[in-house]
Each structure stands twice: as structure tokens, then as C-alpha cells.
Amino acid sequence: IEDTLRGVMIETAKTTSLVFIILLGAAMLTAAFRAFGGEELVKHFLEGLPGGFWTKFIIVMAVIFILGFFLDFIEIAVVVVPIVAPILLSDPSANITAVWLGVMIGLNIQTSFLTPPFGFALFYLRGVAPATVKTLQMYKGVIAFIGLQIGALIIVGLYPALVNYLPNRSLLLSETAPPPRNPNLQYCIEQYVSEQFAENGDRIRSAISGAQALNISYLPEDVSKEFLGATKEAEKSFGLLTNALAAEEAVIEATPQYRPLHSQVRSLEREMRIIDAQLKTRENDLKRVGNAENAEERKAAINASIDALKAERSEIEARIPDGWADANKQFTGLLKEESKLRLQYRRAVDSAYEPVSVLIETLQGSEAFTELREPLDQVISKIRTTEPVAMIDEIKALEDQLGAIEGPGEVKKALSKARRALKAKTPDPEKAFTEARKAGSEYTKEARWRAQASESGLLAEIEGYEAEIRGTIGLRQLEDMPRDLGLYIAGCNSGHRDISLNF
């Protein structure tokens, strides 16, 4: 009607074009800024400030807040954020998440709608307010709401779980949740297991003792040895986790004394790295001087600059405290000890659970294993009288059936040798028959202990033991994230852990 649709489409195209032109211009500006070393300058400036991450963060947020008085939120988001976000995210002293930083910057940019003179909300209000309401009155009235925004920023900054918990929960309870063996989850998993050990440790120890008392003498030697070894590893896991947590406490106790020294030295080392970069530039300049008219003068000036930089570097290096090397060695030793003990614990629980789960799968496949008696006897009876080509396919099919069952490795290995004897350039039915009979002998041995295990109810007892340790010792071996563990990790990982002392 009266070209309304055409007008709407033209205005939409104009607005869309405007946004994309801003994005293109911002990308060009950011690329040029980085190409000329602007990002490095910003990084060196921020890293040179005392106070660590929070000083950098507060200054960046203050700059974004001030820019909100004059720039649209789009310009701030596409020009400033790509420059400062990588610098803040790479700081290990806060170890922040990109989600938290994005929400904090978003909350800050939100205030640009309220701050004069170009706040959009003020323009909207000016358009609908009567003439009796003065612009200055609106500026005064908006101060309280800007204060609320700043208050929200402070609260979210102090309690990062307000931002991080829901995304963590959504991820860890989803179908695409990472498995518990994910390295990023190990710290929180170990905290969870320590709490479970404290609460249910007696019950788990009782289950381990019960498993060690089971009569498994009729099982093959390697199977029984692995199972008993697994129960011993499960028993050791309590002490190993206690030792790892004690090592963590030792690190925490040493941190207050070590952190100021660490911050001081790392700050000096950053200054030295900046000078090293400048020295490298000066040395390259010296090589490029060539044989110009004023070459000697330029070389003398560059050499004087190099000498000055080296003197400055030596002066900075001299400010490193004498006790730094010993303090760093001692604290690094504590960190390595904690890391070593945690690794020992993880190896122990993996060794404690995997043989149990394998034995359960083996016993669960006993019925399917028993059903292969007749096909195996047929192979043995026909292998010398049937054409090798026909027997090869039959043996291969039987191998595949055995491969689907956990355990009968020796039977399958002997059948494989029999098949290869028939598949050779000169088929050897006698050798194939010998190997097939060996497979039959191995089958009889395995069928005997599987039947005894079935009669004694061993599977039910081991399944009960596995159920007791699955939620603690067996967590790392689970394919899917249990709900209670996912909820715990969502809360545990919602905060920011300072890992700067590891570097």
C-alpha cells in the first residue's frame, strides 16, 4: 500500500549496510592498529601496571565506560573489545572465562544507553517526554540507574558464579558433556571424590575388603591377578588422594610469602623482555645501515642506543632479589610434588577400576561364549576335509563372533593361526587342524571357569563392588557425566582460580 513495503525494505537495507560498513571499518582499523604494534603497546602498558589482573581489568572497564559517553555500543564492541579481550583472557592470575568477560563488558556497554550526551535511552525519552521536562533533568534522573548498572558490574565481578554457573551446568548436563576423564575437570573431580571419601569412605573400604575376600581361585591366573591388583590400587587411592590434597595445602600455605616476590620478579622480567625486543630491533637497524653517506654517524647513534638499553637491562636485572632463585626453586618443588601426587592418584584409580569393568564384561559374555561351542566343533571336524577357501570364511565368521565377546583372546588367536595356515600360498590343512584343536582346548578351559563363575554368582558380587566404587574411584573411566558430578563441577568451575604462580 503506497509503496510501504518498498520503503521498509530500503530502510532495512540502509541500516544493515551501515552496520556492515561499521564492521568493515572496525576490522580495518583493528588490523592496522595491530600491524603497527598498537596491540603490543597496549599489552605492555597494561602489564606494566601494579596490581595484576584487576588493575588491568578496572582500567579497561573504565575506558569502555568513558567511551560509552561518545560512541555507539557497536563501535565499542568491534573496535575496543578485540584489542583488550585477548590481553585480559591470557592473564593467568585471574584465569577468567570468555563468557564472564563478555557479560562484564556487555553490562558496561549497556550503560552507554544511559550516559549523556549520546545515550540512546535519553534520546528515546526526549522524544516522548513533554517539553516541560528539561534535558538536564533527564541527565540528573539517569544517575541512579547508572549507579545500579555499576553496582551490577561490581556484584558480577565479585561473584563470577552468577555468570559461569548456568553455562557450565547446561554443558555438563547435556548429551555433549565432556567425559569425566577430561583434563580440565580433574581438579574439581578430585575435590568431589575427597568429599565422597569423607562421607562414604567406610562403606567403600568395606566393599574393597569384600572384593578382596572373594573366591576367585578358579579364574585364570592373569585375570585373578589383575582383579586383586585392582582392589589393592583402590585401597591405595584413599591415601594417595589425601597426600595430594595435603600437597595442595602446602602450596596454599607458601603462597602468601611467595606471591609478592613472584609478582616483583615477573614484572622486572617483563621489562627486560621489552628491552630485549628493542635491542633486537636496534641490532637489525645496525645491519641495515649499509654504506650510506652518514653511515658511521648512524652506526654510532645506534650503538649508543644499544649500550644504553643494555645498561638499563643490567640495572633492571640487578633489582631482582638475591633470594629469588631459592624461593622459586622451593615453591616450584611444591607445585611439582602436588602434580606428581595427583598423577599417582589418577593412575591408581584408573588401574583400580578398569580391570573390574573388563571382568564384568567378560562374565556377562559367558552365555554368548557358551553358544559358540557347536560352531567351533564343526570347524575342527571339517577343517581337514573341506576346501580351504570355504573354511577361511567360516573361521573368519567365528573369529568375528569371538571378537564381540570380552575375554577369549587365546581361542581367537589360535583360530587366526588356523585361518592363516589355510590362506597361505600352499594351504596346510594339518597345521590348521592343529591350531583349531588348540583353540578347542583353550575354549574348554575358558568355558569351565566361566561356568564355575556363573554357578557361584561371582558376576553379581563383582557388579555390586563396581557399583560401590563407580561414583568415586571409577569416575574417570565413565563414558558419560553423572548428573550429581555434573552439578558439583558446574559449581566448582564457576569461580576463577589463580594459576599465575605456576608460570
mmCIF file of N, CA, C and O in Angstrom, residues 30-70:
data_model
loop_
_atom_site.group_PDB
_atom_site.id
_atom_site.type_symbol
_atom_site.label_atom_id
_atom_site.label_comp_id
_atom_site.label_asym_id
_atom_site.label_seq_id
_atom_site.Cartn_x
_atom_site.Cartn_y
_atom_site.Cartn_z
ATOM 1 N N THR A 30 41.292 -2.145 13.341
ATOM 2 C CA THR A 30 41.922 -3.073 14.277
ATOM 3 C C THR A 30 43.135 -3.746 13.643
ATOM 4 O O THR A 30 44.182 -3.901 14.284
ATOM 5 N N ALA A 31 42.984 -4.142 12.359
ATOM 6 C CA ALA A 31 44.106 -4.796 11.671
ATOM 7 C C ALA A 31 45.294 -3.841 11.545
ATOM 8 O O ALA A 31 46.449 -4.231 11.780
ATOM 9 N N ALA A 32 45.017 -2.587 11.172
ATOM 10 C CA ALA A 32 46.097 -1.600 11.058
ATOM 11 C C ALA A 32 46.720 -1.321 12.420
ATOM 12 O O ALA A 32 47.952 -1.201 12.547
ATOM 13 N N PHE A 33 45.892 -1.230 13.438
ATOM 14 C CA PHE A 33 46.383 -0.959 14.798
ATOM 15 C C PHE A 33 47.337 -2.064 15.247
ATOM 16 O O PHE A 33 48.397 -1.800 15.812
ATOM 17 N N ARG A 34 46.963 -3.312 14.940
ATOM 18 C CA ARG A 34 47.816 -4.433 15.327
ATOM 19 C C ARG A 34 49.072 -4.482 14.462
ATOM 20 O O ARG A 34 50.162 -4.807 14.944
ATOM 21 N N ALA A 35 48.921 -4.192 13.169
ATOM 22 C CA ALA A 35 50.068 -4.264 12.255
ATOM 23 C C ALA A 35 51.161 -3.290 12.661
ATOM 24 O O ALA A 35 52.351 -3.588 12.494
ATOM 25 N N PHE A 36 50.781 -2.142 13.182
ATOM 26 C CA PHE A 36 51.765 -1.139 13.596
ATOM 27 C C PHE A 36 52.209 -1.311 15.050
ATOM 28 O O PHE A 36 52.851 -0.421 15.611
ATOM 29 N N GLY A 37 51.830 -2.434 15.658
ATOM 30 C CA GLY A 37 52.303 -2.721 17.015
ATOM 31 C C GLY A 37 51.490 -2.084 18.120
ATOM 32 O O GLY A 37 51.922 -2.059 19.271
ATOM 33 N N GLY A 38 50.302 -1.579 17.784
ATOM 34 C CA GLY A 38 49.481 -0.927 18.806
ATOM 35 C C GLY A 38 49.041 -1.872 19.893
ATOM 36 O O GLY A 38 49.022 -1.522 21.080
ATOM 37 N N GLU A 39 48.705 -3.106 19.498
ATOM 38 C CA GLU A 39 48.254 -4.081 20.494
ATOM 39 C C GLU A 39 49.370 -4.387 21.490
ATOM 40 O O GLU A 39 49.118 -4.532 22.696
ATOM 41 N N GLU A 40 50.603 -4.492 20.970
ATOM 42 C CA GLU A 40 51.737 -4.748 21.865
ATOM 43 C C GLU A 40 51.937 -3.590 22.841
ATOM 44 O O GLU A 40 52.247 -3.797 24.013
ATOM 45 N N LEU A 41 51.754 -2.363 22.332
ATOM 46 C CA LEU A 41 51.889 -1.202 23.215
ATOM 47 C C LEU A 41 50.847 -1.241 24.319
ATOM 48 O O LEU A 41 51.144 -0.986 25.494
ATOM 49 N N VAL A 42 49.602 -1.546 23.934
ATOM 50 C CA VAL A 42 48.531 -1.635 24.937
ATOM 51 C C VAL A 42 48.851 -2.747 25.935
ATOM 52 O O VAL A 42 48.697 -2.575 27.154
ATOM 53 N N LYS A 43 49.323 -3.879 25.423
ATOM 54 C CA LYS A 43 49.644 -5.010 26.297
ATOM 55 C C LYS A 43 50.760 -4.652 27.269
ATOM 56 O O LYS A 43 50.665 -4.925 28.473
ATOM 57 N N HIS A 44 51.821 -4.037 26.756
ATOM 58 C CA HIS A 44 52.939 -3.666 27.630
ATOM 59 C C HIS A 44 52.505 -2.622 28.659
ATOM 60 O O HIS A 44 52.938 -2.664 29.811
ATOM 61 N N PHE A 45 51.642 -1.697 28.236
ATOM 62 C CA PHE A 45 51.156 -0.687 29.179
ATOM 63 C C PHE A 45 50.358 -1.333 30.306
ATOM 64 O O PHE A 45 50.577 -1.052 31.485
ATOM 65 N N LEU A 46 49.436 -2.222 29.924
ATOM 66 C CA LEU A 46 48.590 -2.857 30.941
ATOM 67 C C LEU A 46 49.406 -3.773 31.843
ATOM 68 O O LEU A 46 49.196 -3.822 33.059
ATOM 69 N N GLU A 47 50.339 -4.529 31.252
ATOM 70 C CA GLU A 47 51.139 -5.452 32.058
ATOM 71 C C GLU A 47 52.111 -4.714 32.968
ATOM 72 O O GLU A 47 52.552 -5.260 33.981
ATOM 73 N N GLY A 48 52.469 -3.489 32.601
ATOM 74 C CA GLY A 48 53.388 -2.722 33.435
ATOM 75 C C GLY A 48 52.731 -2.089 34.640
ATOM 76 O O GLY A 48 53.416 -1.533 35.512
ATOM 77 N N LEU A 49 51.391 -2.183 34.729
ATOM 78 C CA LEU A 49 50.695 -1.574 35.859
ATOM 79 C C LEU A 49 50.797 -2.453 37.098
ATOM 80 O O LEU A 49 50.712 -3.680 36.999
ATOM 81 N N PRO A 50 50.957 -1.880 38.266
ATOM 82 C CA PRO A 50 50.960 -2.688 39.503
ATOM 83 C C PRO A 50 49.541 -3.146 39.827
ATOM 84 O O PRO A 50 48.563 -2.517 39.424
ATOM 85 N N GLY A 51 49.446 -4.265 40.526
ATOM 86 C CA GLY A 51 48.131 -4.719 40.953
ATOM 87 C C GLY A 51 47.595 -5.906 40.200
ATOM 88 O O GLY A 51 46.523 -6.421 40.515
ATOM 89 N N GLY A 52 48.317 -6.367 39.159
ATOM 90 C CA GLY A 52 47.912 -7.578 38.466
ATOM 91 C C GLY A 52 46.681 -7.412 37.598
ATOM 92 O O GLY A 52 46.378 -6.336 37.077
ATOM 93 N N PHE A 53 45.944 -8.499 37.464
ATOM 94 C CA PHE A 53 44.810 -8.546 36.542
ATOM 95 C C PHE A 53 43.765 -7.491 36.862
ATOM 96 O O PHE A 53 43.231 -6.839 35.959
ATOM 97 N N TRP A 54 43.440 -7.330 38.132
ATOM 98 C CA TRP A 54 42.310 -6.471 38.469
ATOM 99 C C TRP A 54 42.588 -5.011 38.148
ATOM 100 O O TRP A 54 41.685 -4.268 37.784
ATOM 101 N N THR A 55 43.838 -4.601 38.227
ATOM 102 C CA THR A 55 44.169 -3.235 37.801
ATOM 103 C C THR A 55 43.933 -3.082 36.300
ATOM 104 O O THR A 55 43.321 -2.103 35.845
ATOM 105 N N LYS A 56 44.418 -4.056 35.536
ATOM 106 C CA LYS A 56 44.193 -4.013 34.085
ATOM 107 C C LYS A 56 42.702 -4.016 33.763
ATOM 108 O O LYS A 56 42.230 -3.238 32.924
ATOM 109 N N PHE A 57 41.993 -4.885 34.447
ATOM 110 C CA PHE A 57 40.563 -5.037 34.161
ATOM 111 C C PHE A 57 39.805 -3.745 34.487
ATOM 112 O O PHE A 57 38.961 -3.292 33.691
ATOM 113 N N ILE A 58 40.088 -3.153 35.636
ATOM 114 C CA ILE A 58 39.380 -1.922 36.031
ATOM 115 C C ILE A 58 39.667 -0.791 35.051
ATOM 116 O O ILE A 58 38.762 -0.030 34.669
ATOM 117 N N ILE A 59 40.918 -0.678 34.606
ATOM 118 C CA ILE A 59 41.256 0.386 33.649
ATOM 119 C C ILE A 59 40.535 0.158 32.321
ATOM 120 O O ILE A 59 39.987 1.097 31.726
ATOM 121 N N VAL A 60 40.521 -1.067 31.850
ATOM 122 C CA VAL A 60 39.824 -1.363 30.587
ATOM 123 C C VAL A 60 38.336 -1.053 30.721
ATOM 124 O O VAL A 60 37.725 -0.437 29.821
ATOM 125 N N MET A 61 37.740 -1.454 31.826
ATOM 126 C CA MET A 61 36.312 -1.194 32.016
ATOM 127 C C MET A 61 36.042 0.309 32.137
ATOM 128 O O MET A 61 35.025 0.808 31.635
ATOM 129 N N ALA A 62 36.958 1.039 32.770
ATOM 130 C CA ALA A 62 36.793 2.493 32.875
ATOM 131 C C ALA A 62 36.876 3.149 31.496
ATOM 132 O O ALA A 62 36.089 4.068 31.177
ATOM 133 N N VAL A 63 37.800 2.670 30.661
ATOM 134 C CA VAL A 63 37.916 3.213 29.296
ATOM 135 C C VAL A 63 36.633 2.935 28.506
ATOM 136 O O VAL A 63 36.119 3.822 27.802
ATOM 137 N N ILE A 64 36.132 1.717 28.600
ATOM 138 C CA ILE A 64 34.900 1.368 27.884
ATOM 139 C C ILE A 64 33.734 2.219 28.394
ATOM 140 O O ILE A 64 32.892 2.695 27.618
ATOM 141 N N PHE A 65 33.681 2.452 29.718
ATOM 142 C CA PHE A 65 32.609 3.269 30.296
ATOM 143 C C PHE A 65 32.681 4.699 29.762
ATOM 144 O O PHE A 65 31.662 5.296 29.388
ATOM 145 N N ILE A 66 33.884 5.266 29.698
ATOM 146 C CA ILE A 66 34.043 6.643 29.200
ATOM 147 C C ILE A 66 33.707 6.708 27.707
ATOM 148 O O ILE A 66 33.051 7.650 27.248
ATOM 149 N N LEU A 67 34.142 5.707 26.945
ATOM 150 C CA LEU A 67 33.819 5.691 25.515
ATOM 151 C C LEU A 67 32.312 5.636 25.285
ATOM 152 O O LEU A 67 31.810 6.131 24.272
ATOM 153 N N GLY A 68 31.590 5.010 26.239
ATOM 154 C CA GLY A 68 30.137 4.921 26.111
ATOM 155 C C GLY A 68 29.451 6.281 26.123
ATOM 156 O O GLY A 68 28.304 6.399 25.674
ATOM 157 N N PHE A 69 30.121 7.317 26.620
ATOM 158 C CA PHE A 69 29.547 8.662 26.589
ATOM 159 C C PHE A 69 29.470 9.191 25.154
ATOM 160 O O PHE A 69 28.616 10.010 24.841
ATOM 161 N N PHE A 70 30.385 8.720 24.285
ATOM 162 C CA PHE A 70 30.519 9.342 22.971
ATOM 163 C C PHE A 70 30.309 8.389 21.801
ATOM 164 O O PHE A 70 29.994 8.839 20.700
#
